Short mmCIF file of C-alpha atoms and ligand atoms in Angstrom, two decimals:
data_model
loop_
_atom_site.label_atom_id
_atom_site.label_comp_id
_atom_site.label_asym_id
_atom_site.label_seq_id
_atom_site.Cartn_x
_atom_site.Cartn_y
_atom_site.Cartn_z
CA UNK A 1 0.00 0.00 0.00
CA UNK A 2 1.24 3.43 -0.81
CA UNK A 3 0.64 5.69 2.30
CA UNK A 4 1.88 8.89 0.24
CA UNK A 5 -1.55 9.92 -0.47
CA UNK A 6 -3.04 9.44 2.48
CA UNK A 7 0.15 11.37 4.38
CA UNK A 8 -0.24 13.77 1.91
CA UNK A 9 -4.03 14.27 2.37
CA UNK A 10 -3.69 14.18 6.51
CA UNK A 11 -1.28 16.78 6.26
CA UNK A 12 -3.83 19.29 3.69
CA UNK A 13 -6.24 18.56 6.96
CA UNK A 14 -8.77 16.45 5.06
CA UNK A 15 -10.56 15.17 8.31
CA UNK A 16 -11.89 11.81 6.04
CA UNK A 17 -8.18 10.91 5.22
CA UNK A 18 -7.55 11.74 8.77
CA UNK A 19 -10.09 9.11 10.52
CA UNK A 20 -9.35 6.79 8.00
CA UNK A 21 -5.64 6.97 9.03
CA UNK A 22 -6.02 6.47 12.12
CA UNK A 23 -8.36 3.31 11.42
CA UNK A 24 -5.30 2.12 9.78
CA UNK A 25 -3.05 2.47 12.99
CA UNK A 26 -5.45 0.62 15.13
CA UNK A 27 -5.53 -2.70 12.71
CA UNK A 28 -4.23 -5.25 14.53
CA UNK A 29 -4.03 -6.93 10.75
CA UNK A 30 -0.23 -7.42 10.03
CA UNK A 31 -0.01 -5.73 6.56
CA UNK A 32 -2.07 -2.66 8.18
CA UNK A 33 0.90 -2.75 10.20
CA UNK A 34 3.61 -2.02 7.84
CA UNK A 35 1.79 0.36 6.20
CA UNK A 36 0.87 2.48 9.36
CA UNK A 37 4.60 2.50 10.07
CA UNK A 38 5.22 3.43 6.94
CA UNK A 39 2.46 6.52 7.09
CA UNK A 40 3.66 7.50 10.72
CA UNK A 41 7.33 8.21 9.55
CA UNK A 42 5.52 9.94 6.36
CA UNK A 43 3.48 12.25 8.54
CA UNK A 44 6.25 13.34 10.90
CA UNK A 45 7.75 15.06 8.37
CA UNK A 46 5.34 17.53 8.50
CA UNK A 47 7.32 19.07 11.26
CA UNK A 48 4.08 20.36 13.53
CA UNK A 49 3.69 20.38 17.02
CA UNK A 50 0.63 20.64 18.98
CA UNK A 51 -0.09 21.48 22.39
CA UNK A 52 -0.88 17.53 23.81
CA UNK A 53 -2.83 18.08 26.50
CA UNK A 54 -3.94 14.62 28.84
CA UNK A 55 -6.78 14.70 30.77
CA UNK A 56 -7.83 12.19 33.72
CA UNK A 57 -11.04 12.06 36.11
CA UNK A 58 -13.54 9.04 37.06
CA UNK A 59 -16.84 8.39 35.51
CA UNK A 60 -19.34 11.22 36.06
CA UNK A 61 -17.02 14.18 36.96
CA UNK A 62 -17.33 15.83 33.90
CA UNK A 63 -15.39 15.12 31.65
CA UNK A 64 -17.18 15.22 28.61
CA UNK A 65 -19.00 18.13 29.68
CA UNK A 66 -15.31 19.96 30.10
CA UNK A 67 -14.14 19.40 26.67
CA UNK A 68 -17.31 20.68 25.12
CA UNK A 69 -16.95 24.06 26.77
CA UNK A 70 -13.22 23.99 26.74
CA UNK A 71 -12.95 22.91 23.22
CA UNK A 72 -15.54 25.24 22.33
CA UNK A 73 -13.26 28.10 23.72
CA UNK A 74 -10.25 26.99 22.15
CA UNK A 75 -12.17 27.21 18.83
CA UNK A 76 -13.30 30.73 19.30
CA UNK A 77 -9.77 31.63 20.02
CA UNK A 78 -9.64 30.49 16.30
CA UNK A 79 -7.75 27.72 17.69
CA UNK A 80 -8.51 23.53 15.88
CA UNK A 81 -8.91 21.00 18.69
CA UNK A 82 -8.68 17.13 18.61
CA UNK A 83 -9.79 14.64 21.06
CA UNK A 84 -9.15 11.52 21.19
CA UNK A 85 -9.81 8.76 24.45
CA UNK A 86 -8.36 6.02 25.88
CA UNK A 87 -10.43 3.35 27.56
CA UNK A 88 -8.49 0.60 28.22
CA UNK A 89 -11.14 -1.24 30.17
CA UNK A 90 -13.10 -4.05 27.78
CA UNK A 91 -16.53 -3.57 30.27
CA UNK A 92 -17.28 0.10 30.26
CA UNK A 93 -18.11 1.42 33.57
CA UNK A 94 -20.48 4.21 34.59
CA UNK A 95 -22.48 4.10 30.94
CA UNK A 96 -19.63 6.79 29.77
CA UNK A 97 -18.35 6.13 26.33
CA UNK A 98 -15.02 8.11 25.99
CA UNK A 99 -14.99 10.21 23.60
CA UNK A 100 -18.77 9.84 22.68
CA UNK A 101 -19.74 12.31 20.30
CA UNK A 102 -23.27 13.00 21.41
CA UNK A 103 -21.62 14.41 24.63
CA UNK A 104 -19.80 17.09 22.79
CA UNK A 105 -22.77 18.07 20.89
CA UNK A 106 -21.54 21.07 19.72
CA UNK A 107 -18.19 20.74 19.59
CA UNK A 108 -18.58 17.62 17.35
CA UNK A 109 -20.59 19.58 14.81
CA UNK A 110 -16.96 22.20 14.61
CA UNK A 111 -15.41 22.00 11.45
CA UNK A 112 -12.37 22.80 13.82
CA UNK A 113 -13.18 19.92 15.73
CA UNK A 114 -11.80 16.38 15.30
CA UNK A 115 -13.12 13.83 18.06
CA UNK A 116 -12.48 10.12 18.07
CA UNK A 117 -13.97 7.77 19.83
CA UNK A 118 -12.22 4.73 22.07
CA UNK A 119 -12.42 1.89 19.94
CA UNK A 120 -14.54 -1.02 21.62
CA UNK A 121 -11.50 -3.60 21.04
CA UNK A 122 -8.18 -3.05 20.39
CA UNK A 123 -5.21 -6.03 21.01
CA UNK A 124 -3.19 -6.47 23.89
CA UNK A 125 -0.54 -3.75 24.37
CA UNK A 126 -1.82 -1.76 21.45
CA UNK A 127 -4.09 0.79 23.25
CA UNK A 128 -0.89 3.21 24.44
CA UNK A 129 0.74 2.77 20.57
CA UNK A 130 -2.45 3.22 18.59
CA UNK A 131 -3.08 6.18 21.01
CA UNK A 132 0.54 7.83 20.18
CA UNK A 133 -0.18 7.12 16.71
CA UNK A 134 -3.18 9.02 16.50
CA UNK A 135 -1.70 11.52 18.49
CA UNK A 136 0.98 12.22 15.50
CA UNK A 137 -1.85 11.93 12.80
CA UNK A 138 -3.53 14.90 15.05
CA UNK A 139 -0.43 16.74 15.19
CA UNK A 140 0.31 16.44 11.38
CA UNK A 141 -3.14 17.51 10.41
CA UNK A 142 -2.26 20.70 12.42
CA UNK A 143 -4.03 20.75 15.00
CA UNK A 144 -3.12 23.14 17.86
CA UNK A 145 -4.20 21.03 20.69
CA UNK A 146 -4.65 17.44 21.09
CA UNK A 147 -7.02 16.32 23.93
CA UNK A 148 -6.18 13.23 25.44
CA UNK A 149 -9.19 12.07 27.54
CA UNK A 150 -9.05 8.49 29.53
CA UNK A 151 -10.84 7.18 33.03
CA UNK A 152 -8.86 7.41 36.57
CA UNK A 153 -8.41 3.85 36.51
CA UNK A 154 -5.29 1.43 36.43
CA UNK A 155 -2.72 2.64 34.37
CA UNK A 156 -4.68 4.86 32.29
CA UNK A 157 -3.02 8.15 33.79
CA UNK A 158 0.15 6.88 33.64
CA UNK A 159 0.04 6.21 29.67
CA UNK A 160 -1.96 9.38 28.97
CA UNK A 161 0.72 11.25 30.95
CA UNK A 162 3.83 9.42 29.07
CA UNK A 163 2.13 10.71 26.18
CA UNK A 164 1.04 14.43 27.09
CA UNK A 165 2.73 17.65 27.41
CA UNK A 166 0.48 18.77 29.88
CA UNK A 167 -1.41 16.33 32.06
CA UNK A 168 -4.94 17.37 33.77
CA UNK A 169 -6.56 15.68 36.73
CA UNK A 170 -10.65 16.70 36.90
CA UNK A 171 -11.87 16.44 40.02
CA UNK A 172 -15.41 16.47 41.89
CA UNK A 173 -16.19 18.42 45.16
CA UNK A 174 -15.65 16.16 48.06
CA UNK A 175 -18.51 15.65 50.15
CA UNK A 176 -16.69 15.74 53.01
CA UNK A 177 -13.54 17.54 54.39
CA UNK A 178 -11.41 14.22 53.16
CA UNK A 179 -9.52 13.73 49.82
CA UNK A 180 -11.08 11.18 47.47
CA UNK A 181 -8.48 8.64 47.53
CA UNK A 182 -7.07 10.28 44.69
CA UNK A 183 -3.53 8.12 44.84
CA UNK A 184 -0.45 10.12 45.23
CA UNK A 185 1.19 8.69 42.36
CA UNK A 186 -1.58 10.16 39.84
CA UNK A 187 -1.43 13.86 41.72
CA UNK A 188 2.58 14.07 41.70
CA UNK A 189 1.65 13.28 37.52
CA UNK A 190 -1.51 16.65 37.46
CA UNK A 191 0.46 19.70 36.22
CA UNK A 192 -3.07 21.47 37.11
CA UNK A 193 -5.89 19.81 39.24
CA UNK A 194 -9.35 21.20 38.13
CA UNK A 195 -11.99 20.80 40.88
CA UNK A 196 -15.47 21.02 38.45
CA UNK A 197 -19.00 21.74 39.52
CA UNK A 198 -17.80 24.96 41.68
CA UNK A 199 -21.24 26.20 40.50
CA UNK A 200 -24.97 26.48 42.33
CA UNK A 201 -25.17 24.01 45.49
CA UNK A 202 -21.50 22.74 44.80
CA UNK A 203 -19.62 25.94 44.55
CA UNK A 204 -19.03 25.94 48.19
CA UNK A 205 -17.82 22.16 48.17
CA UNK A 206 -15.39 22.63 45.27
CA UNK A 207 -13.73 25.55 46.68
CA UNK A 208 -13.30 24.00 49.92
CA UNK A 209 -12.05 20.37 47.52
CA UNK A 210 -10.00 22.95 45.44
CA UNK A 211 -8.08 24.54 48.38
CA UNK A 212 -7.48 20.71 49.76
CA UNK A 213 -5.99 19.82 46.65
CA UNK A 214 -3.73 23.08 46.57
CA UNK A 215 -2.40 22.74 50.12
CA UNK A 216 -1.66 18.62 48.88
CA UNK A 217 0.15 19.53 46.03
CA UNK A 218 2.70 22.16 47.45
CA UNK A 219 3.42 18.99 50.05
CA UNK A 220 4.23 16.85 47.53
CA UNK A 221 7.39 16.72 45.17
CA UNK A 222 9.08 19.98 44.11
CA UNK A 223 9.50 20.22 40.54
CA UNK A 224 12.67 22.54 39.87
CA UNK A 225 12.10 22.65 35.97
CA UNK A 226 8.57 24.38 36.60
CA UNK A 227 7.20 27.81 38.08
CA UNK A 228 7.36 27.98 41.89
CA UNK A 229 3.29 27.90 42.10
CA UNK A 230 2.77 24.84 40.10
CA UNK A 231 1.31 22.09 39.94
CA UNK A 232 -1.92 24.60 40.86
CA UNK A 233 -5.44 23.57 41.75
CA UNK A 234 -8.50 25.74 40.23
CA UNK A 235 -12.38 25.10 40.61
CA UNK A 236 -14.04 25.76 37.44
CA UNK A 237 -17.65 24.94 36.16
CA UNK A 238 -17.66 23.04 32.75
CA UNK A 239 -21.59 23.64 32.71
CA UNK A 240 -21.32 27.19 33.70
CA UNK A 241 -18.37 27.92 31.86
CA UNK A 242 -16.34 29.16 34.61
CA UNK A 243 -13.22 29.24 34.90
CA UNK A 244 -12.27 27.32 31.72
CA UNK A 245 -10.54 30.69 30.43
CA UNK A 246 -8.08 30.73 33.35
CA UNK A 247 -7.59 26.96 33.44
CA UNK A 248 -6.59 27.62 30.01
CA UNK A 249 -4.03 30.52 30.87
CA UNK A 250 -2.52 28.17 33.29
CA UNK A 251 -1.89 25.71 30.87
CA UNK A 252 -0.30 28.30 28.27
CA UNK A 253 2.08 29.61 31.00
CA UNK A 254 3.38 26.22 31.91
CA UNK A 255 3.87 24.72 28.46
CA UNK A 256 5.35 28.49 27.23
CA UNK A 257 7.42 28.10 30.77
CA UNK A 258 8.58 25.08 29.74
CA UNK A 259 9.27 25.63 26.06
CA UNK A 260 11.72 28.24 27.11
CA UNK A 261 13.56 26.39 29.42
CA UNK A 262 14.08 23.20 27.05
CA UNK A 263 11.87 21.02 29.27
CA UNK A 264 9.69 20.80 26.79
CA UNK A 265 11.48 19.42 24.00
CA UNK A 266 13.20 17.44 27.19
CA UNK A 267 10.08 15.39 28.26
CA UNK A 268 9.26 14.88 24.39
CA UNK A 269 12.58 13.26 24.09
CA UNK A 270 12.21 10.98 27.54
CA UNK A 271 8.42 10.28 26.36
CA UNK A 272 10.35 9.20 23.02
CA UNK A 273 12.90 6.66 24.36
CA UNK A 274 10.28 5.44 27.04
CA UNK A 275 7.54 4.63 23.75
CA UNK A 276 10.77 2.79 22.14
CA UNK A 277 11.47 0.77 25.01
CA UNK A 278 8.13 -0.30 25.49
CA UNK A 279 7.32 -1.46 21.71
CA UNK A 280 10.37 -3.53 22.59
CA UNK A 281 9.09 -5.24 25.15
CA UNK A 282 5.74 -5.50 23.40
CA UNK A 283 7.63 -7.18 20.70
CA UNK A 284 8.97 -9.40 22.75
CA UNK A 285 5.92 -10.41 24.36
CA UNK A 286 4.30 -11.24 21.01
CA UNK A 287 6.95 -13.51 20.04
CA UNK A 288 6.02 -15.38 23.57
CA UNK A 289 2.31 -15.89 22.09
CA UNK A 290 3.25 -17.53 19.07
CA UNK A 291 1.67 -21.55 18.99
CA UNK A 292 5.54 -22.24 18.80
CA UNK A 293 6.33 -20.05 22.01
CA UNK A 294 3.30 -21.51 23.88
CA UNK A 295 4.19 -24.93 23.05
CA UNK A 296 8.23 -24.16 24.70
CA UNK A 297 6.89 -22.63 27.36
CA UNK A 298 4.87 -25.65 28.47
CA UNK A 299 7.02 -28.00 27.50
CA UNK A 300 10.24 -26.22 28.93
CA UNK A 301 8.09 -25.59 32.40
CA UNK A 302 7.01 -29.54 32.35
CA UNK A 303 10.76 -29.72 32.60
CA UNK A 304 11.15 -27.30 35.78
CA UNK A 305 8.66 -28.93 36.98
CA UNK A 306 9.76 -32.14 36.64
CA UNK A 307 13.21 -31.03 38.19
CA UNK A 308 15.31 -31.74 34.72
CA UNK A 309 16.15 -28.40 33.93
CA UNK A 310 16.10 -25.46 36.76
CA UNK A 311 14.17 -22.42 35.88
CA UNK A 312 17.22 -20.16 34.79
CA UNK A 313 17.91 -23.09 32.34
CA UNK A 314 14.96 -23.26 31.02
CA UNK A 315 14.55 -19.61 30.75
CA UNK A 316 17.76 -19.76 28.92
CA UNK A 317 16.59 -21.74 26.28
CA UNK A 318 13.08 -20.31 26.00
CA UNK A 319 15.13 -16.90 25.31
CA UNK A 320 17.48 -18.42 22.78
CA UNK A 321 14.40 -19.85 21.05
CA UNK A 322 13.07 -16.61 20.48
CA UNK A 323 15.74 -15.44 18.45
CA UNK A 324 14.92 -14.94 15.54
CA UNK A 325 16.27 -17.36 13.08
CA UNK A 326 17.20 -19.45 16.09
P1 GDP B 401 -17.86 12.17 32.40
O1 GDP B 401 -18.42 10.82 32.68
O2 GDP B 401 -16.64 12.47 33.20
O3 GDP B 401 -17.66 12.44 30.93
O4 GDP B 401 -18.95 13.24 32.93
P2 GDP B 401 -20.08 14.05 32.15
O5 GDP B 401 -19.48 15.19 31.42
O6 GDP B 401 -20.92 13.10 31.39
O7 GDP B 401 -20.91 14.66 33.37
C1 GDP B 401 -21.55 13.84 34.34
C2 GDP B 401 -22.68 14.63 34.97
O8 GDP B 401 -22.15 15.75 35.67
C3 GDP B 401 -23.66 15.17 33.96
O9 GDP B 401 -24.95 15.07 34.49
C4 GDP B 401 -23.24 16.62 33.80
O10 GDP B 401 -24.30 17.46 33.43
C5 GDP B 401 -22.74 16.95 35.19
N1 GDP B 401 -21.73 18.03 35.16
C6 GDP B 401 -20.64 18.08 34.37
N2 GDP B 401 -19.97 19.23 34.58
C7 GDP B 401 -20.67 19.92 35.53
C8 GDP B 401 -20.49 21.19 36.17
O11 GDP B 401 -19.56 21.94 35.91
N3 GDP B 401 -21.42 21.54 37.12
C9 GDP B 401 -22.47 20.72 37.42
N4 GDP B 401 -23.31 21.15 38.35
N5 GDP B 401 -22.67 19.54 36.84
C10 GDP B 401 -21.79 19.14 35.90
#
């Protein structure tokens, strides 16, 4: 397949070419493969960088709601917006359909708009690679920000964030005057922590959540590379439209912060070498799901188990087997 057109087409910012390119990236078919490798290195050429902005929060908080009014801002800053979702759970939870279209009604109707559903199946290992890939098929098309919207489960955050220049954490008001077992590990990732609903009933409740959330993220790690006062925590109403504007300013100042200083172009390069080892070791555990692999690996642990080969034996000779031409 010649990818040439369709590179050249993503590029001109036809959105058809674009969805149907990044169809091509998630095929799990082999010769789909090659071909999206092929149309990847075509498209980088293009040389443009947008603003990759990854967004987190659990089922209900809002998220869908936020990226209609934000996106809808961003677009009357005459600004072109792309949003794509990563669900990496088979049995969605909480009836919310990343990325569902009918919950950015407007936005979704944008001709500056490009939103992409989570596809229902993808194959082991390839959600965080089809996800980068569509990412670069965004950024070729020239877009100027690329939404990256997933659940606050597993290791969602942590593949959204490997993958982001910017990484959001939406938030509801707490009920009480307790955190909501938001894990550490996910906050020290938030470059901005946006409490939502700070509007009618709530507004109280979020403002007391968002000042929680700003006195538990100047506790935790000290990032030298950034502006004393981040990571920051804002409340902001996605249904209101509050606060969306200055969430937005935030986000400018960090990534121009960070532009300036290298970091930028730093964390692009770590995020880089990070993706490469991990399609390794994807690669790797492919090879181990072959019939042939299976069959070693049974036979070989028969062996262990038997107590005619110890494990690091048998591990050596699974490994040499996977050699290829071995
Ligand atoms: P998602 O599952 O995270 O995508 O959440 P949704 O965007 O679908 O929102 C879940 C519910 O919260 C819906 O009923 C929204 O109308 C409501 N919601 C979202 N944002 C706000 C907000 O800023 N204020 C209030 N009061 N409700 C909101």
């Amino acid at each position: 397949m010649d990818v040439h057109p369709m590179a050249a087409a993503v590029i001109a910012g036809d959105r058809r070419a674009l969805a149907r390119a990044i169809t091509l990236v998630e095929s799990a078919r082999s010769d789909h493969r090659l071909a999206a490798d092929a149309l990847i290195s075509e498209v980088a050429k293009s040389g443009r960088q947008s603003l990759r902005i990854g967004l987190s929060g659990t089922p209900g908080v809002g998220k869908s709601t936020f990226i209609e009014s934000f996106g809808m801002m961003l677009i009357a800053q005459g600004l072109r917006v792309a949003v794509l979702a990563v669900d990496p759970s088979s049995a969605r939870s909480g009836g919310s359909i990343l990325g569902d279209k009918t919950r950015m009604e407007h936005l979704s109707r944008e001709p500056n708009a490009f939103i992409r559903p989570s596809p229902s199946q993808t194959h082991l290992g390839g959600v965080a690679r089809r996800t980068r890939e569509a990412v670069s098929l965004c950024e070729a098309a020239g877009f100027d920000v690329v939404l990256i919207e997933t659940v606050g489960v597993g290791q969602s955050e942590t593949m959204v964030a490997e993958m982001a220049d910017l990484f959001i954490l939406l938030l509801a008001p707490a009920g009480g005057d307790e955190l909501q077992g938001v894990k550490r590990g996910i906050m020290e990732m938030a470059d901005l922590i946006l409490v939502n609903k700070a509007d009618g009933d709530l507004k109280a409740a979020a403002t007391r959540t968002m000042a929680d959330y700003a006195g538990a993220l100047r506790l935790l790690r000290k990032r030298p590379q950034d502006p004393p006062d981040f990571p920051k925590a804002l409340a902001v109403s996605a249904l209101a439209d509050e606060g969306l504007g200055k969430a937005w300013e935030e986000m400018t100042t960090l990534a121009a912060w960070r532009r300036e200083t290298g970091h930028f172009a730093r964390r692009r390069s770590e995020q880089a070498r990070h993706w490469f080892g991990e399609d390794v070791r994807q690669g790797l555990l492919m090879r181990l799901t072959t019939p042939d692999a299976r069959e070693s690996m049974a036979t070989l642990g028969d062996a262990v188990a038997k107590g005619t080969l110890t494990p690091s034996e048998a591990a050596q000779r699974m490994l040499h087997k996977l050699k290829p031409n071995a």
